[in-house]
Short mmCIF file of C-alpha atoms in Angstrom, two decimals:
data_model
loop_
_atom_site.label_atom_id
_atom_site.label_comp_id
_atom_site.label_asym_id
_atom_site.label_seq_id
_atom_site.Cartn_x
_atom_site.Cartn_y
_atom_site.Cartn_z
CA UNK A 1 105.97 140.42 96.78
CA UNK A 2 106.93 140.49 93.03
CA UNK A 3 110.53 140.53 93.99
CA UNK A 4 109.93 137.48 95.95
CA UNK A 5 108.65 135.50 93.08
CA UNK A 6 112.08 136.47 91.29
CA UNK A 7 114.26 135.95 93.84
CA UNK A 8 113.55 132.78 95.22
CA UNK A 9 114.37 133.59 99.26
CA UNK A 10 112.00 132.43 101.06
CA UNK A 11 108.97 129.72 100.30
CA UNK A 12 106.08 131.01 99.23
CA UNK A 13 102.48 129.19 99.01
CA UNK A 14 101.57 131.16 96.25
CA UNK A 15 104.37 130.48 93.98
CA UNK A 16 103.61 126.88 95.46
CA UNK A 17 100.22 127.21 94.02
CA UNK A 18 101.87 128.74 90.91
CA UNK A 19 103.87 125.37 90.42
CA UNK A 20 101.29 123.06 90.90
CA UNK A 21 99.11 124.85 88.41
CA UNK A 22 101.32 125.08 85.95
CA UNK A 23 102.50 121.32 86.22
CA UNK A 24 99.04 120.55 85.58
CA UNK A 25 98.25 122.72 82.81
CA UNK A 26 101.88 121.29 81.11
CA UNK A 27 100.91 117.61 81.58
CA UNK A 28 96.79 118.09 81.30
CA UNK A 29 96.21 115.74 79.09
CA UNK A 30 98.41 112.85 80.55
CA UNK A 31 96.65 113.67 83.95
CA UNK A 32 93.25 113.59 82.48
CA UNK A 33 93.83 109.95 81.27
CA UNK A 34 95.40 109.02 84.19
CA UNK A 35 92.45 110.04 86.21
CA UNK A 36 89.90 108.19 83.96
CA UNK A 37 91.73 105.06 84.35
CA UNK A 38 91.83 105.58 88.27
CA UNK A 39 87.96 105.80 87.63
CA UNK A 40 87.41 103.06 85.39
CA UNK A 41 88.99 100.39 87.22
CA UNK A 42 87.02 101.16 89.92
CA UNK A 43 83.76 101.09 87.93
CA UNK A 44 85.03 98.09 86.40
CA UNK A 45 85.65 96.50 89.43
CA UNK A 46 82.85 96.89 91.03
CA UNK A 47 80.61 95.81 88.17
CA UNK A 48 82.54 92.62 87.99
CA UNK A 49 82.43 92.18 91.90
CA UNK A 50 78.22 92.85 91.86
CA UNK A 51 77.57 90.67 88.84
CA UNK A 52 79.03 87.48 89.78
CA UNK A 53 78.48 87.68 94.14
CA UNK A 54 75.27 89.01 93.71
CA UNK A 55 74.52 86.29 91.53
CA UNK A 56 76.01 83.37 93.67
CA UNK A 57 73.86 85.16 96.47
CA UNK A 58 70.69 84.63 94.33
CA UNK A 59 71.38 81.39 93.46
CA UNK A 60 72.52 79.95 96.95
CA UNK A 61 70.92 82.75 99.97
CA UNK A 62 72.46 80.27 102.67
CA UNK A 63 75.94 79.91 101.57
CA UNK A 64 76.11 84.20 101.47
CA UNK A 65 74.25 84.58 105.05
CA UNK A 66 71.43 86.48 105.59
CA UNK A 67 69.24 88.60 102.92
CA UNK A 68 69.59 91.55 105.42
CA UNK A 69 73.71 91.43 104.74
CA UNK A 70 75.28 92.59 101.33
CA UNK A 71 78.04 90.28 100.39
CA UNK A 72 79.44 92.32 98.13
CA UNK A 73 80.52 94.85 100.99
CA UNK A 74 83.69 92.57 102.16
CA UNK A 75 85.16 91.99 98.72
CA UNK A 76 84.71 95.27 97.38
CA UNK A 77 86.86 96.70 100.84
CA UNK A 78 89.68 94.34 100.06
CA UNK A 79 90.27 94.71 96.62
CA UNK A 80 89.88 98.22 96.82
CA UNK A 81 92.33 98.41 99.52
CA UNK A 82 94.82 96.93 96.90
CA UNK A 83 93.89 98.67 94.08
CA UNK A 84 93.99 101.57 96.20
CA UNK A 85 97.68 101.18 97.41
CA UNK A 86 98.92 100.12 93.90
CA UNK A 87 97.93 103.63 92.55
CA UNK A 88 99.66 105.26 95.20
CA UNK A 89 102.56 103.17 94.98
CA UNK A 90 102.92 104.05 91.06
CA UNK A 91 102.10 107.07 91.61
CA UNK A 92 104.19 108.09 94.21
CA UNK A 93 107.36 106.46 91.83
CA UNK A 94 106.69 109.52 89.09
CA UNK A 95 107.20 111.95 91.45
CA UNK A 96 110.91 112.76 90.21
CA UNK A 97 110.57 111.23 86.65
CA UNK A 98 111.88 114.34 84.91
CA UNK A 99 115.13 113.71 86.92
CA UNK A 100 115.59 110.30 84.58
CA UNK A 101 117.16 112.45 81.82
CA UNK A 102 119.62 115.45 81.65
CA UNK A 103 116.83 117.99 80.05
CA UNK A 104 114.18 117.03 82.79
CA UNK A 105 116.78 117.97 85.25
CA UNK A 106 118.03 121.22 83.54
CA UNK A 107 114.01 121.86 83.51
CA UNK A 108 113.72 121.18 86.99
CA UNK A 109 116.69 123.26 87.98
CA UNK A 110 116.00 126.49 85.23
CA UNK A 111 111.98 126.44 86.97
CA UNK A 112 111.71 129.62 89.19
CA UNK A 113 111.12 129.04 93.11
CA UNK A 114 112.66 127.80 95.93
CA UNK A 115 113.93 124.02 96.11
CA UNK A 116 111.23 123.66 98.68
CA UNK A 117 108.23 124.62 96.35
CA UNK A 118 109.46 122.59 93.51
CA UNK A 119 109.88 119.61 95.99
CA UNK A 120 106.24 119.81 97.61
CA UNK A 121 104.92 120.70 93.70
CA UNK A 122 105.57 117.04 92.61
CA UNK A 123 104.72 115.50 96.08
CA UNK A 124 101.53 116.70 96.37
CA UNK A 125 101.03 116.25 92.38
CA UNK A 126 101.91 112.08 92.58
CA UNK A 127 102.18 111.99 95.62
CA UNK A 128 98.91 112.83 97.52
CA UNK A 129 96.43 114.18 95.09
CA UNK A 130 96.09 110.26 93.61
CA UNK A 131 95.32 108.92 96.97
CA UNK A 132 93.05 111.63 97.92
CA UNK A 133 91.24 111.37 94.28
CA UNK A 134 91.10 107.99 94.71
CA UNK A 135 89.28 107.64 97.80
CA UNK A 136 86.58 110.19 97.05
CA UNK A 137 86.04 108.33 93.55
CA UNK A 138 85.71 104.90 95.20
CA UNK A 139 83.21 106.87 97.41
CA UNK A 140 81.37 108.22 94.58
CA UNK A 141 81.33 104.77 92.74
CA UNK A 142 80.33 102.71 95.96
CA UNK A 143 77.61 105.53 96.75
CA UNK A 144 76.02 104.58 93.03
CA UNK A 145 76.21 101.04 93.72
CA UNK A 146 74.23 101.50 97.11
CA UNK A 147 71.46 103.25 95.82
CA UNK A 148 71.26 100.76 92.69
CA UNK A 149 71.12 97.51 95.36
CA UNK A 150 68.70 99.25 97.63
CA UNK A 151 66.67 100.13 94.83
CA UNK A 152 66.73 96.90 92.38
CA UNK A 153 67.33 94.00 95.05
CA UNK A 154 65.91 92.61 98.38
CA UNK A 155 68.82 93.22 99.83
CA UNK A 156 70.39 96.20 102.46
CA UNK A 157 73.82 97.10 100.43
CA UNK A 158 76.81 98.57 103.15
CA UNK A 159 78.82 101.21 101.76
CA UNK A 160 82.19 100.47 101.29
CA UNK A 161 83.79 102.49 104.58
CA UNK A 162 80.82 101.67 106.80
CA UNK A 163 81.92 100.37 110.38
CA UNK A 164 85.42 101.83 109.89
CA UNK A 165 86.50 103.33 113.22
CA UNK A 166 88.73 106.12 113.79
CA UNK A 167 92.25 103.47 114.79
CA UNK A 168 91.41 101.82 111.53
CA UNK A 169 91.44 104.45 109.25
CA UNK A 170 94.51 106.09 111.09
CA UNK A 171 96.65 103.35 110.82
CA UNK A 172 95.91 103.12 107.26
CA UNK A 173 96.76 106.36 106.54
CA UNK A 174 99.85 106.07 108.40
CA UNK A 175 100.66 102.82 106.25
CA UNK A 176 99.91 104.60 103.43
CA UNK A 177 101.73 107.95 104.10
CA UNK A 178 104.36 105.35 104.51
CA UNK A 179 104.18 103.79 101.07
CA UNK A 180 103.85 107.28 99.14
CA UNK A 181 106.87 108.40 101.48
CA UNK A 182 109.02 105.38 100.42
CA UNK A 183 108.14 105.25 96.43
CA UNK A 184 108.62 109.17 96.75
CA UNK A 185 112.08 108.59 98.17
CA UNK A 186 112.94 105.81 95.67
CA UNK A 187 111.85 107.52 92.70
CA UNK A 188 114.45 110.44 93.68
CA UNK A 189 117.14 108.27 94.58
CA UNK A 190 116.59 105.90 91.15
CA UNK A 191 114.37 107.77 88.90
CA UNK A 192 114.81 105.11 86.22
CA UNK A 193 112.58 101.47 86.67
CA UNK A 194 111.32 103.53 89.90
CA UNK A 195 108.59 100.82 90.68
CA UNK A 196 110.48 98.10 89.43
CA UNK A 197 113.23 98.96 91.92
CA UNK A 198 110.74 99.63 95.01
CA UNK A 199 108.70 96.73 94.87
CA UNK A 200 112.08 94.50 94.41
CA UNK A 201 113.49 96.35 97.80
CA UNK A 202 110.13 95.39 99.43
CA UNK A 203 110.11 91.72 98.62
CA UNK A 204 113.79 92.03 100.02
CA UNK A 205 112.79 93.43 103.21
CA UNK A 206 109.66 91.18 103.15
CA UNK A 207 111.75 87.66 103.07
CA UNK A 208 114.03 89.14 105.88
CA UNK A 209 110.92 90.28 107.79
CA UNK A 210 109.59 86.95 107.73
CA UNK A 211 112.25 85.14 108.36
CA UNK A 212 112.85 87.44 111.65
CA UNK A 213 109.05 86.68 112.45
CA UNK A 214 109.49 82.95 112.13
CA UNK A 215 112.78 82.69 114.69
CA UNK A 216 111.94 85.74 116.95
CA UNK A 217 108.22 85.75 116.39
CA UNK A 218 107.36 84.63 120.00
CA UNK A 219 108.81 88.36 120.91
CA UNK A 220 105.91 89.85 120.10
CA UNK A 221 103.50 88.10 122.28
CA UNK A 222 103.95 90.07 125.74
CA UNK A 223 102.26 92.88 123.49
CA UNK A 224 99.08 91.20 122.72
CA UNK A 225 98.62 91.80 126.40
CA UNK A 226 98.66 95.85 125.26
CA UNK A 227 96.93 95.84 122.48
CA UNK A 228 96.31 99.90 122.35
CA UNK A 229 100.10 99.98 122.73
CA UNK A 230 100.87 98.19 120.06
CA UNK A 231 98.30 100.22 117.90
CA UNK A 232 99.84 103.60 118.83
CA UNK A 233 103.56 102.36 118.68
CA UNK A 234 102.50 101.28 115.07
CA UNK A 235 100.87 104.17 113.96
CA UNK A 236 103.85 106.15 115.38
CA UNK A 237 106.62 104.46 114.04
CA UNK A 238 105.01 104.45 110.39
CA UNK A 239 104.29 107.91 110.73
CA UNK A 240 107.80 108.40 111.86
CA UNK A 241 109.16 106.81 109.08
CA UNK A 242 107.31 108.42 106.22
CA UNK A 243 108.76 112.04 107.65
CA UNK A 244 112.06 110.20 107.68
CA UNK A 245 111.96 109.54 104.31
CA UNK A 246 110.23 112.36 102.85
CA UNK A 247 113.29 114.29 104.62
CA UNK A 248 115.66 112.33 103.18
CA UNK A 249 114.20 112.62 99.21
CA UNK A 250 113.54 116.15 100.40
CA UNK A 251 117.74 116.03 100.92
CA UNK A 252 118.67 114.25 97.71
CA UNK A 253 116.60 116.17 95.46
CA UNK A 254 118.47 119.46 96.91
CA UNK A 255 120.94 118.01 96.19
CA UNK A 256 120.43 116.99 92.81
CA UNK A 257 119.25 120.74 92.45
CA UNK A 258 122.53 122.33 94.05
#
């Protein structure tokens, strides 16, 4: 085992673990902040969200439904949604930052482990950990806010993923395995003005995609006949791509290693 961790043949999920905690102890303090500002935009959010819908529903009960509905549910979802992809989007375009300057890249290369470990180290760093924190903060936050409504207001508040079935949340993750995927792949590819560069390719690929959709967009109505079709050809494609493209940064940061 020892000679393992000094030889670098063969990945190893300890020395995996070893990375990871040592990229957090290096960068602690940037991580910390970056955590609390994931957190306080949510807060934030929310408290802006509550005080002025909760307000309007006060003020006018009809225009906001029922007193048994929380209006607040529908607009916190939605903005959340894009809050939510934003952080993973900037997130995901750090993952090879060290690669922007000649020392990060001697760093990279000196580190001991297999190209594999140091790879997955920074994907699951900015790549997953910042979706996966977060979700369970917006939980944590909306949780709060639910207890605070039910408790303070004649109203019944919904919690933010209530009524969320199963095909909705998988396609999301799919969507955004997608997004980390892509930002991951761009940020190894052009480590400088990462997000700059990603979101610039996307609008590209946007105008195209709606300028297909406007000329061939009658193509896609035989499958609103086959609805679960389309769902699971969706889902599988995204997911398809994301592997693609985690492959292929997995490729060029070999070979930036090599």
């Amino acid at each position: 085992m020892t000679d393992n961790y000094i030889t670098q043949d063969k990945f190893l999920l300890a020395r995996l673990w070893m990375h990871i905690k040592r990229e957090f102890e290096s960068n602690k303090k940037q991580i910390k902040w970056q955590l609390a500002v994931i957190v306080g935009i949510i807060i934030v959010t929310e408290v802006l969200i509550c005080s002025s819908v909760y307000n309007n529903w006060q003020q006018r009960d009809v225009f906001y439904n029922s007193a048994f509905k929380d209006p607040a549910h529908i607009v916190i979802f939605f903005l959340m949604i894009g809050i939510g992809l934003l952080i993973v989007a900037s997130a995901a375009s750090m993952t090879f930052s060290p690669l922007r300057t000649k020392a990060g890249k001697i760093n990279q290369l000196m580190s001991v482990g297999t190209i594999a470990e140091k790879y997955w180290t920074r994907v699951l760093i900015y790549g997953i950990a910042p979706a996966l924190f977060f979700l369970v903060s917006v939980c944590a936050v909306d949780l709060v806010r639910c207890m605070l409504v039910d408790s303070i207001m004649p109203i019944k508040s919904h919690f933010v993923l209530a009524n969320l079935s199963w095909n909705e949340i998988l396609v999301f993750t799919a969507f955004t395995a997608c997004l980390s995927a892509y930002f991951t792949t761009v940020s190894v590819y052009a480590p400088k003005h990462t997000f700059l560069k990603g979101v610039c390719i996307i609008l590209a690929i946007q105008t195209v995609g709606t300028y297909l959709l406007y000329n061939y967009g009658s193509l896609l109505k035989p499958w609103l006949g086959y609805l679960d079709l389309a769902y699971w050809t969706a889902v599988s494609v995204m997911t398809a791509i994301a592997i693609v493209l985690f492959f292929a940064s997995y490729l060029k940061y070999k070979e930036t290693e090599l």
